[in-house]
Tab-separated table of C-alpha atoms in Angstrom:
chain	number	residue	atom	x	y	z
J	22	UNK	CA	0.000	0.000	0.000
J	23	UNK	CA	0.876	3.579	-0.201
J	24	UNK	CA	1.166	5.406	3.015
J	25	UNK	CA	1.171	9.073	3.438
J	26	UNK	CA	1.979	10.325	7.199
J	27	UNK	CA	1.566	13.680	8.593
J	28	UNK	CA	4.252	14.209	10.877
J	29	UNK	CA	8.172	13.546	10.945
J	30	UNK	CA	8.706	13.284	14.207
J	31	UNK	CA	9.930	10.625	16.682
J	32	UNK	CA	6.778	8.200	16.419
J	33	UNK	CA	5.900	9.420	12.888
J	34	UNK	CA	9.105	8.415	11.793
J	35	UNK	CA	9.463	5.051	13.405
J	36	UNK	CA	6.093	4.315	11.942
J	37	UNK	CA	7.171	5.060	8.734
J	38	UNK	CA	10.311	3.148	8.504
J	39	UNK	CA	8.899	0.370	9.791
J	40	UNK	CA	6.347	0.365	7.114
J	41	UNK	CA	8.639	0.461	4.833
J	42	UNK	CA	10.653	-2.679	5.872
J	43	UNK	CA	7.077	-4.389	5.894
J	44	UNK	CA	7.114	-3.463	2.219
J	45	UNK	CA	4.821	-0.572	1.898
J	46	UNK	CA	5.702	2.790	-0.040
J	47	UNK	CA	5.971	5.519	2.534
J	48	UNK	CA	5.517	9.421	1.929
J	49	UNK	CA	6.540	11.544	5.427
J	50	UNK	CA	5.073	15.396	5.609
J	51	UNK	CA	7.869	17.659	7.773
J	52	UNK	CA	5.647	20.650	8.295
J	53	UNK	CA	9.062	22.884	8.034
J	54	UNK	CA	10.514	23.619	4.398
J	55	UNK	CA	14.207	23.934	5.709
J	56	UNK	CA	14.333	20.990	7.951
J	57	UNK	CA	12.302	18.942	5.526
J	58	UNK	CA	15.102	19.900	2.797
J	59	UNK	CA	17.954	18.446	5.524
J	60	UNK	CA	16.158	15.426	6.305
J	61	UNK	CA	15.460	14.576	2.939
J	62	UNK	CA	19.285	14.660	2.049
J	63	UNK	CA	20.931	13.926	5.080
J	64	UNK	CA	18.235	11.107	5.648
J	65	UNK	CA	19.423	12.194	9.553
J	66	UNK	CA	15.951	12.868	11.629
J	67	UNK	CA	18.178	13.756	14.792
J	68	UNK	CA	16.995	14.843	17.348
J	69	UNK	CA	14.100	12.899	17.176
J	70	UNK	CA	15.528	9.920	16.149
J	71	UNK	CA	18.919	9.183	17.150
J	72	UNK	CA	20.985	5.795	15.914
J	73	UNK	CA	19.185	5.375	13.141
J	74	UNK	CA	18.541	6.962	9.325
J	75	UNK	CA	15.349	6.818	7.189
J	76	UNK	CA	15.990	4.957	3.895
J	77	UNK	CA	16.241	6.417	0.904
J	78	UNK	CA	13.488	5.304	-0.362
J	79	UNK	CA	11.069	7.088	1.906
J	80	UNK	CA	9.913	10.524	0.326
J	81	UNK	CA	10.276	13.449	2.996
J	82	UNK	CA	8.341	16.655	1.864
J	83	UNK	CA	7.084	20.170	3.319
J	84	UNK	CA	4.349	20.124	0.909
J	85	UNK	CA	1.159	18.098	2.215
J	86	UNK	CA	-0.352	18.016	-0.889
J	87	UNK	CA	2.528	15.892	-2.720
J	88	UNK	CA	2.731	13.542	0.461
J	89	UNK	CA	-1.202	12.438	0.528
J	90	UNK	CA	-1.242	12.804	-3.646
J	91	UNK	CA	-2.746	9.302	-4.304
J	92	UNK	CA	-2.021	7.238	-1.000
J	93	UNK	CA	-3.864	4.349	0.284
J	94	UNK	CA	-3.683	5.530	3.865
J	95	UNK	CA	-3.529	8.969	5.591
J	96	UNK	CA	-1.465	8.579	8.966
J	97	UNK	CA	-1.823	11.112	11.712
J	98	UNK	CA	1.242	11.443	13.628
J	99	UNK	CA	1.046	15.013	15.066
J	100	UNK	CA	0.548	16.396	18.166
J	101	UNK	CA	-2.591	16.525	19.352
J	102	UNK	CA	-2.756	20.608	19.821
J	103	UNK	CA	-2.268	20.760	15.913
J	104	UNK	CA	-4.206	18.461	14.511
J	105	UNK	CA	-7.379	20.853	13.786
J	106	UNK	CA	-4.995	23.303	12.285
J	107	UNK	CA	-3.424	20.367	9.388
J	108	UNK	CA	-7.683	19.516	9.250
J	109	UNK	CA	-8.729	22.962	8.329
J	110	UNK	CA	-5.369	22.599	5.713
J	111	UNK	CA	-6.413	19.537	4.137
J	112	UNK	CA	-10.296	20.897	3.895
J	113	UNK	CA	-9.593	21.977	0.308
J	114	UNK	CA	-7.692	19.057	-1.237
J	115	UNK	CA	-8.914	16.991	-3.510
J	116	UNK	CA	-6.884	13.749	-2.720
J	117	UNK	CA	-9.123	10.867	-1.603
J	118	UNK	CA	-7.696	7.851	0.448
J	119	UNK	CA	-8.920	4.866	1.503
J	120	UNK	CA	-8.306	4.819	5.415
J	121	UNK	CA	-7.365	7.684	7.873
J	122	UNK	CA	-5.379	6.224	10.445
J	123	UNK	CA	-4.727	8.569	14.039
J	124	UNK	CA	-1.519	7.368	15.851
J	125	UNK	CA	-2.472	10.740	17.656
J	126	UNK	CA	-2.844	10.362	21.710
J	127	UNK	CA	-4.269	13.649	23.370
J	128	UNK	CA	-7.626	15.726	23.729
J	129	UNK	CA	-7.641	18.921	21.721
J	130	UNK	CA	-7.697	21.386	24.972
J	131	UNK	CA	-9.972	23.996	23.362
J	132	UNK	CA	-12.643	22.210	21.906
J	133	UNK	CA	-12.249	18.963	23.840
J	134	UNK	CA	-12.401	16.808	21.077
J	135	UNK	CA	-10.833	13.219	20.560
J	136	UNK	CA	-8.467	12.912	17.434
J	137	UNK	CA	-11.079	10.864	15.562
J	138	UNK	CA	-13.386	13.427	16.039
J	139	UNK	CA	-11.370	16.356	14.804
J	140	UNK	CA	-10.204	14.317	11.680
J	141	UNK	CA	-14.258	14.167	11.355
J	142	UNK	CA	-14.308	17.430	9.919
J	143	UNK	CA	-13.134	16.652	6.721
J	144	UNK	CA	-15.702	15.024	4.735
J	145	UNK	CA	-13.380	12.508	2.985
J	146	UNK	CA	-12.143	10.676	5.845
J	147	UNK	CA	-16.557	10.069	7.526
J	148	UNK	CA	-16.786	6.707	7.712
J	149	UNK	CA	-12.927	5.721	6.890
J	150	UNK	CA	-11.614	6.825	10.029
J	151	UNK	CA	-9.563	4.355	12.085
J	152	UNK	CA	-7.658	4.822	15.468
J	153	UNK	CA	-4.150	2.536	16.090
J	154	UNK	CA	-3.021	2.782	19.859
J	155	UNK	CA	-1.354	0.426	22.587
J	156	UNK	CA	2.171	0.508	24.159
J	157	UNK	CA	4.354	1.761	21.898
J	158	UNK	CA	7.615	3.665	22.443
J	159	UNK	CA	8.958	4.438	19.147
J	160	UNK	CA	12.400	4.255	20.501
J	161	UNK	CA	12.046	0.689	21.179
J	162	UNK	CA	10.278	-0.394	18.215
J	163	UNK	CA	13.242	0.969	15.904
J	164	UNK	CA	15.346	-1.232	17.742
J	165	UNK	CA	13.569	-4.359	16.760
J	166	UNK	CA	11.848	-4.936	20.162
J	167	UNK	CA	8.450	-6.461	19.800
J	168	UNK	CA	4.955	-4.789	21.256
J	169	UNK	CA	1.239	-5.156	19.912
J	170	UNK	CA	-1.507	-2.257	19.628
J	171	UNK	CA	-5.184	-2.044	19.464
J	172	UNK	CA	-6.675	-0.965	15.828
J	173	UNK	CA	-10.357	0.410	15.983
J	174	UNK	CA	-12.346	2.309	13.400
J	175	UNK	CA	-15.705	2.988	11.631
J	176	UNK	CA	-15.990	-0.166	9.343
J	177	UNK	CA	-15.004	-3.364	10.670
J	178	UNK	CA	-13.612	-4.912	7.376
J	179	UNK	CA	-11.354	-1.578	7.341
J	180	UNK	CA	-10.006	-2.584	10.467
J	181	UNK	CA	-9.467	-6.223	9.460
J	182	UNK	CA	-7.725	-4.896	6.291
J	183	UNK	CA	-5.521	-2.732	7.977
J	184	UNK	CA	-4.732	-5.411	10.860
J	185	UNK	CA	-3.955	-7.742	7.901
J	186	UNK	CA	-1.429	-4.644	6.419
J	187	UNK	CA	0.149	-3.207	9.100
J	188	UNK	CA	1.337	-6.047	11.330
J	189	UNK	CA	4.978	-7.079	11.100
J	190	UNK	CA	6.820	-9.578	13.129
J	191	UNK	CA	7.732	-7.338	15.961
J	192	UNK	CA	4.336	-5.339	15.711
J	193	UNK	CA	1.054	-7.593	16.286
J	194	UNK	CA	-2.213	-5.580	16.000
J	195	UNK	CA	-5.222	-6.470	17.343
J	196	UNK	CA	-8.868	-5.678	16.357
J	197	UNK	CA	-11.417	-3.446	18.768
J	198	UNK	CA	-15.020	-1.529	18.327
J	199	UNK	CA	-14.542	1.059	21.192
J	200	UNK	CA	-12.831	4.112	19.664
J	201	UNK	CA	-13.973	6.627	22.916
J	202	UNK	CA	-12.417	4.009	24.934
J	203	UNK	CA	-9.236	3.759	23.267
J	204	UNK	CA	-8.937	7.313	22.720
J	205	UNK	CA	-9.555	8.257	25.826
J	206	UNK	CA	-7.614	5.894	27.674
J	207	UNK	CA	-4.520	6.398	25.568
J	208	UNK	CA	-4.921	10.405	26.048
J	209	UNK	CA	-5.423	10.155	30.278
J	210	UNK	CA	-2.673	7.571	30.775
J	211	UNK	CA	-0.251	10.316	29.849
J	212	UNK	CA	-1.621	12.225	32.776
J	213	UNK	CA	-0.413	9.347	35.532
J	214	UNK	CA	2.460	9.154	33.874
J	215	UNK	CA	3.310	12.694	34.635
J	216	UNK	CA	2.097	11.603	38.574
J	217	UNK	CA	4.451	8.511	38.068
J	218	UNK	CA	7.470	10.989	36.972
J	219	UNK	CA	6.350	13.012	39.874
J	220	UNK	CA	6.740	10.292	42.287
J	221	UNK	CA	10.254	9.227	40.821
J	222	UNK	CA	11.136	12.731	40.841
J	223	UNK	CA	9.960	12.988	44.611
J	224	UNK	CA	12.447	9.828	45.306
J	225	UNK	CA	9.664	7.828	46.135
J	226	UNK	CA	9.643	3.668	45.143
J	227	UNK	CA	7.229	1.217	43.422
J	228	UNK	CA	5.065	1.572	45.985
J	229	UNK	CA	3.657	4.915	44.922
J	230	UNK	CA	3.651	4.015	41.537
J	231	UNK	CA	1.937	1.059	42.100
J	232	UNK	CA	-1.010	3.135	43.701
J	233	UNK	CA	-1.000	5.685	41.465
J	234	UNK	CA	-1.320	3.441	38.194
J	235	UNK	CA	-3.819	1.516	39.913
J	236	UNK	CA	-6.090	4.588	41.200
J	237	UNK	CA	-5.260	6.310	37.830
J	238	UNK	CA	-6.783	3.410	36.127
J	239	UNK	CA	-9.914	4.019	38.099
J	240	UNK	CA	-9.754	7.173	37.533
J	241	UNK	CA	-9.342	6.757	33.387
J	242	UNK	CA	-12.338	4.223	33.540
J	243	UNK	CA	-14.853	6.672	35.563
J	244	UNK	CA	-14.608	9.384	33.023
J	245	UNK	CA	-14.674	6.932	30.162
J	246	UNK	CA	-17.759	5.253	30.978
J	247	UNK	CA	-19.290	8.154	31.361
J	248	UNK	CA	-18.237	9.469	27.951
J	249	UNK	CA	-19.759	6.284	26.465
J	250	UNK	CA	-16.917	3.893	26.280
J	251	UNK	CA	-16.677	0.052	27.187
J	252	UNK	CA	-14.778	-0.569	30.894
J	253	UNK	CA	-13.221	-3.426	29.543
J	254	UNK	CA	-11.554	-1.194	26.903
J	255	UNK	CA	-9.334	0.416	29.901
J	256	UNK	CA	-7.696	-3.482	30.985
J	257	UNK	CA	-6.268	-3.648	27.517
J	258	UNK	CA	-3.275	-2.068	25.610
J	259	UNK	CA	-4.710	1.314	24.847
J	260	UNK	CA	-5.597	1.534	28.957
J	261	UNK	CA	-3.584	-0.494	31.152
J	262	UNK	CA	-1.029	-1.661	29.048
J	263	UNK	CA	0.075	2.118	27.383
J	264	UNK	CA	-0.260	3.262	31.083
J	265	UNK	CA	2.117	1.184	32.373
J	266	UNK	CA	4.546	1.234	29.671
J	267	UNK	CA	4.414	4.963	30.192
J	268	UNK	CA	4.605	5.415	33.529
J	269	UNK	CA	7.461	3.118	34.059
J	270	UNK	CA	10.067	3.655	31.027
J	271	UNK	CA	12.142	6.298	31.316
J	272	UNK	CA	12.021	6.492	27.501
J	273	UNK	CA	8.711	8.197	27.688
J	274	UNK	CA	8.236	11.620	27.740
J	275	UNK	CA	5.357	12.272	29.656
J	276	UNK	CA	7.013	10.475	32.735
J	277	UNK	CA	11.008	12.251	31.785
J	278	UNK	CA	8.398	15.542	32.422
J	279	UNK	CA	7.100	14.744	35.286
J	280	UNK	CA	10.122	13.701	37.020
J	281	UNK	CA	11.691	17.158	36.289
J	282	UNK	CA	9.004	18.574	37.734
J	283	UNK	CA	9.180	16.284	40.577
J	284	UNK	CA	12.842	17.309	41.151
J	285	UNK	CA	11.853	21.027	41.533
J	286	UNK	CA	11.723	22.347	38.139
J	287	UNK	CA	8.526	24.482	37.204
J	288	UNK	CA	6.969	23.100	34.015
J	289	UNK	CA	8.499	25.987	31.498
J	290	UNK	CA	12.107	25.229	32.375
J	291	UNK	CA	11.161	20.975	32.494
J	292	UNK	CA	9.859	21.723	28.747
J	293	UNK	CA	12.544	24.030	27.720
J	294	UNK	CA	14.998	20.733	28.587
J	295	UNK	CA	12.605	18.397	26.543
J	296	UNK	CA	13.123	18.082	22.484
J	297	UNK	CA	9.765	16.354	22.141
J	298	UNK	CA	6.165	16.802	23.403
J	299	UNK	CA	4.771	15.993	26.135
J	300	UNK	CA	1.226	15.248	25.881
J	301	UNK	CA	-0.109	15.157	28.902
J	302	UNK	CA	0.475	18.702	29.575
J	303	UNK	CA	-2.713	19.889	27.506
J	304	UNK	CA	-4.545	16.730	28.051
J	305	UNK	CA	-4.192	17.281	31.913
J	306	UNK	CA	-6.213	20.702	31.541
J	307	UNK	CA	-8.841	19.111	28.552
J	308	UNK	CA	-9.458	16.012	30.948
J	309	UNK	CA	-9.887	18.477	34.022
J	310	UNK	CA	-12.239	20.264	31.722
J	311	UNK	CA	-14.195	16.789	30.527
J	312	UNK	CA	-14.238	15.631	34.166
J	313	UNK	CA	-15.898	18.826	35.638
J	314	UNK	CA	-18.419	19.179	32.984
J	315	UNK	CA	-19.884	15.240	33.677
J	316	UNK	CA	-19.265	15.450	37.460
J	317	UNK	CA	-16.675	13.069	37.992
J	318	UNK	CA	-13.819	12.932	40.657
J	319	UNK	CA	-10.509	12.677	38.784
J	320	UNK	CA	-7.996	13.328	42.001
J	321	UNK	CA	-4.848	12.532	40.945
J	322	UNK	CA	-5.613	14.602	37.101
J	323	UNK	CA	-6.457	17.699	39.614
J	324	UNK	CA	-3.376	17.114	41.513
J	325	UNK	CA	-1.329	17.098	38.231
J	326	UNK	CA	-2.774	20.661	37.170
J	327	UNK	CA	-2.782	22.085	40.194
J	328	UNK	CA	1.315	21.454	40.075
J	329	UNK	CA	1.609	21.672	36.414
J	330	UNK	CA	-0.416	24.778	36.218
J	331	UNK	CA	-1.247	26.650	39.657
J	332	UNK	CA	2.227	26.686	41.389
J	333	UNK	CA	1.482	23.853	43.677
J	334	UNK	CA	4.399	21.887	45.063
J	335	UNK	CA	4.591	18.324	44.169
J	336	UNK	CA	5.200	17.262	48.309
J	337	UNK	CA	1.780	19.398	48.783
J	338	UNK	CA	0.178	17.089	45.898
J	339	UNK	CA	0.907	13.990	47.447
J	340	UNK	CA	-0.080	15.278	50.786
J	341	UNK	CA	-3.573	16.493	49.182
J	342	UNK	CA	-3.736	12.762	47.737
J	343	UNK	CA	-2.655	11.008	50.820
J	344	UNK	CA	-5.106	13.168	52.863
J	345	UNK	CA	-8.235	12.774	51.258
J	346	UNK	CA	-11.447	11.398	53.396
J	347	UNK	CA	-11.489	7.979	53.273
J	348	UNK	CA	-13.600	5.533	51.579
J	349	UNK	CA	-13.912	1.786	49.919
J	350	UNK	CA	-11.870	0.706	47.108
């Protein structure tokens, strides 16, 4: 198949190349002319993707039209912040594809919309719009370590022909039917993973992360259900498993963050140190947002933003946590 994917970065690229070795014909969009231009060249995607080069056979290109001219499948692989900006882009182009695949994890913070529901808005992707999540640091999958994923979408042979396509030897994908579910439980595990870096940051053990993974779980589920998603969706690898891989690998940036943070640094100087995103930043105020508008108690989330965003010392956090009235499990 031909793949065209929006976004050059550390995930976007390792998706790509690893495509490519599973014997598709990949097309990468670099949103900035000059870097694009290096890339392209150099094949070099430093510094978010160190060790390794993208082959020369995969087209890198500043222009989106030429990267989703006549492609099978449109691959999201932005941050989540940007994605209704590249929507309203694409709005005019004529280019028609066959799937829309999000690899994005976040909630847009303004409108609090899912990924799937942002890539909505453009009328060629209704009803071809597929979501690919699970426990997946890029880093690790360039490397030849093996993980699997979740795929979920609007047409159930879609999903089963994508399953069939994008599944290498290192990379199993499984089918699902809950999309809220799996979008929602791969955007709030990057909160607890911030409360995870916290912890480590803090100089606190397993212990504490083995609370706050299994509270944030809860936590991830209440809101969910609410929303309209399955439970079960939250025990499997867009729920527990990416929230565990997160929140314990020091490879991930969400939990890199938080331990900054948890060391003393305010959140503008822990970013200005960072080369990627981190996610859970904006998703930490959108979930707050979600939680308060369907009345549901998301502790540890308002812990995170009241350190992330209101000054609040991570020791006065866990106190707030650790003080709460008590009640069953």
């Amino acid at each position: 198949m031909k793949i065209g994917i929006l976004g050059c970065g550390n995930w976007g690229s390792v998706f790509g190349i690893m495509q490519h070795h599973n014997g598709h014909v990949i097309k990468i969009w670099e949103y900035d002319r000059d870097r694009a231009r290096t890339v392209n060249e150099t094949r070099n995607n430093e510094p978010f993707l160190i060790g390794h080069t993208i082959p020369n056979e995969i087209v890198i290109d500043w222009k989106i039209d030429t990267i989703l001219d006549n492609v099978d499948i449109v691959v999201f692989a932005i941050p989540s912040q940007v994605l209704s900006d590249v929507i309203d882009t694409m709005q005019n182009m004529r280019a028609l594809s066959d799937y829309y695949l999000s690899l994005v994890k976040g909630i847009d913070v303004n409108t609090l919309r899912r990924p799937s529901e942002i890539i909505n808005q453009l009328p060629q992707a209704r009803g071809k719009i597929y979501v690919l999540s699970g426990p997946c640091i890029a880093n690790e999958i360039i490397r030849g370590e093996p993980t699997a994923a979740v795929l979920v979408g609007s047409d159930p042979v879609g999903v089963q022909e994508l399953q069939r396509q994008l599944t290498t030897n290192v990379f199993r994908i499984y089918q699902g039917s809950d999309i809220i579910g799996v979008e929602l439980g791969a955007a709030f595990k990057n909160i607890i993973a911030l409360a995870c870096g916290i912890s480590d940051g803090l100089g606190f053990g397993s212990n504490a992360k083995g609370a706050l993974i299994a509270r944030g779980i809860v936590e991830i589920q209440r809101l969910g259900v609410k929303m309209g998603a399955d439970a079960k969706t939250f025990w499997g690898l867009s729920g527990l498993g990416d929230l565990v891989t997160t929140s314990f690998s020091e490879e991930s940036r969400n939990h890199t963050l938080g331990r900054k943070i948890g060391e003393g640094k305010i959140l503008e100087r822990a970013r200005s140190e960072m080369v990627m995103i981190a996610e859970g930043v904006p998703t930490a105020e959108a979930v707050k947002k979600l939680a308060d508008q369907n009345h549901i108690d998301v502790p540890i989330c308002e812990v995170v933003c009241e350190i992330l965003f209101h000054k609040k010392s991570p020791q006065e956090g866990i106190r707030d946590l650790m003080t709460r009235s008590l009640k069953h499990e």
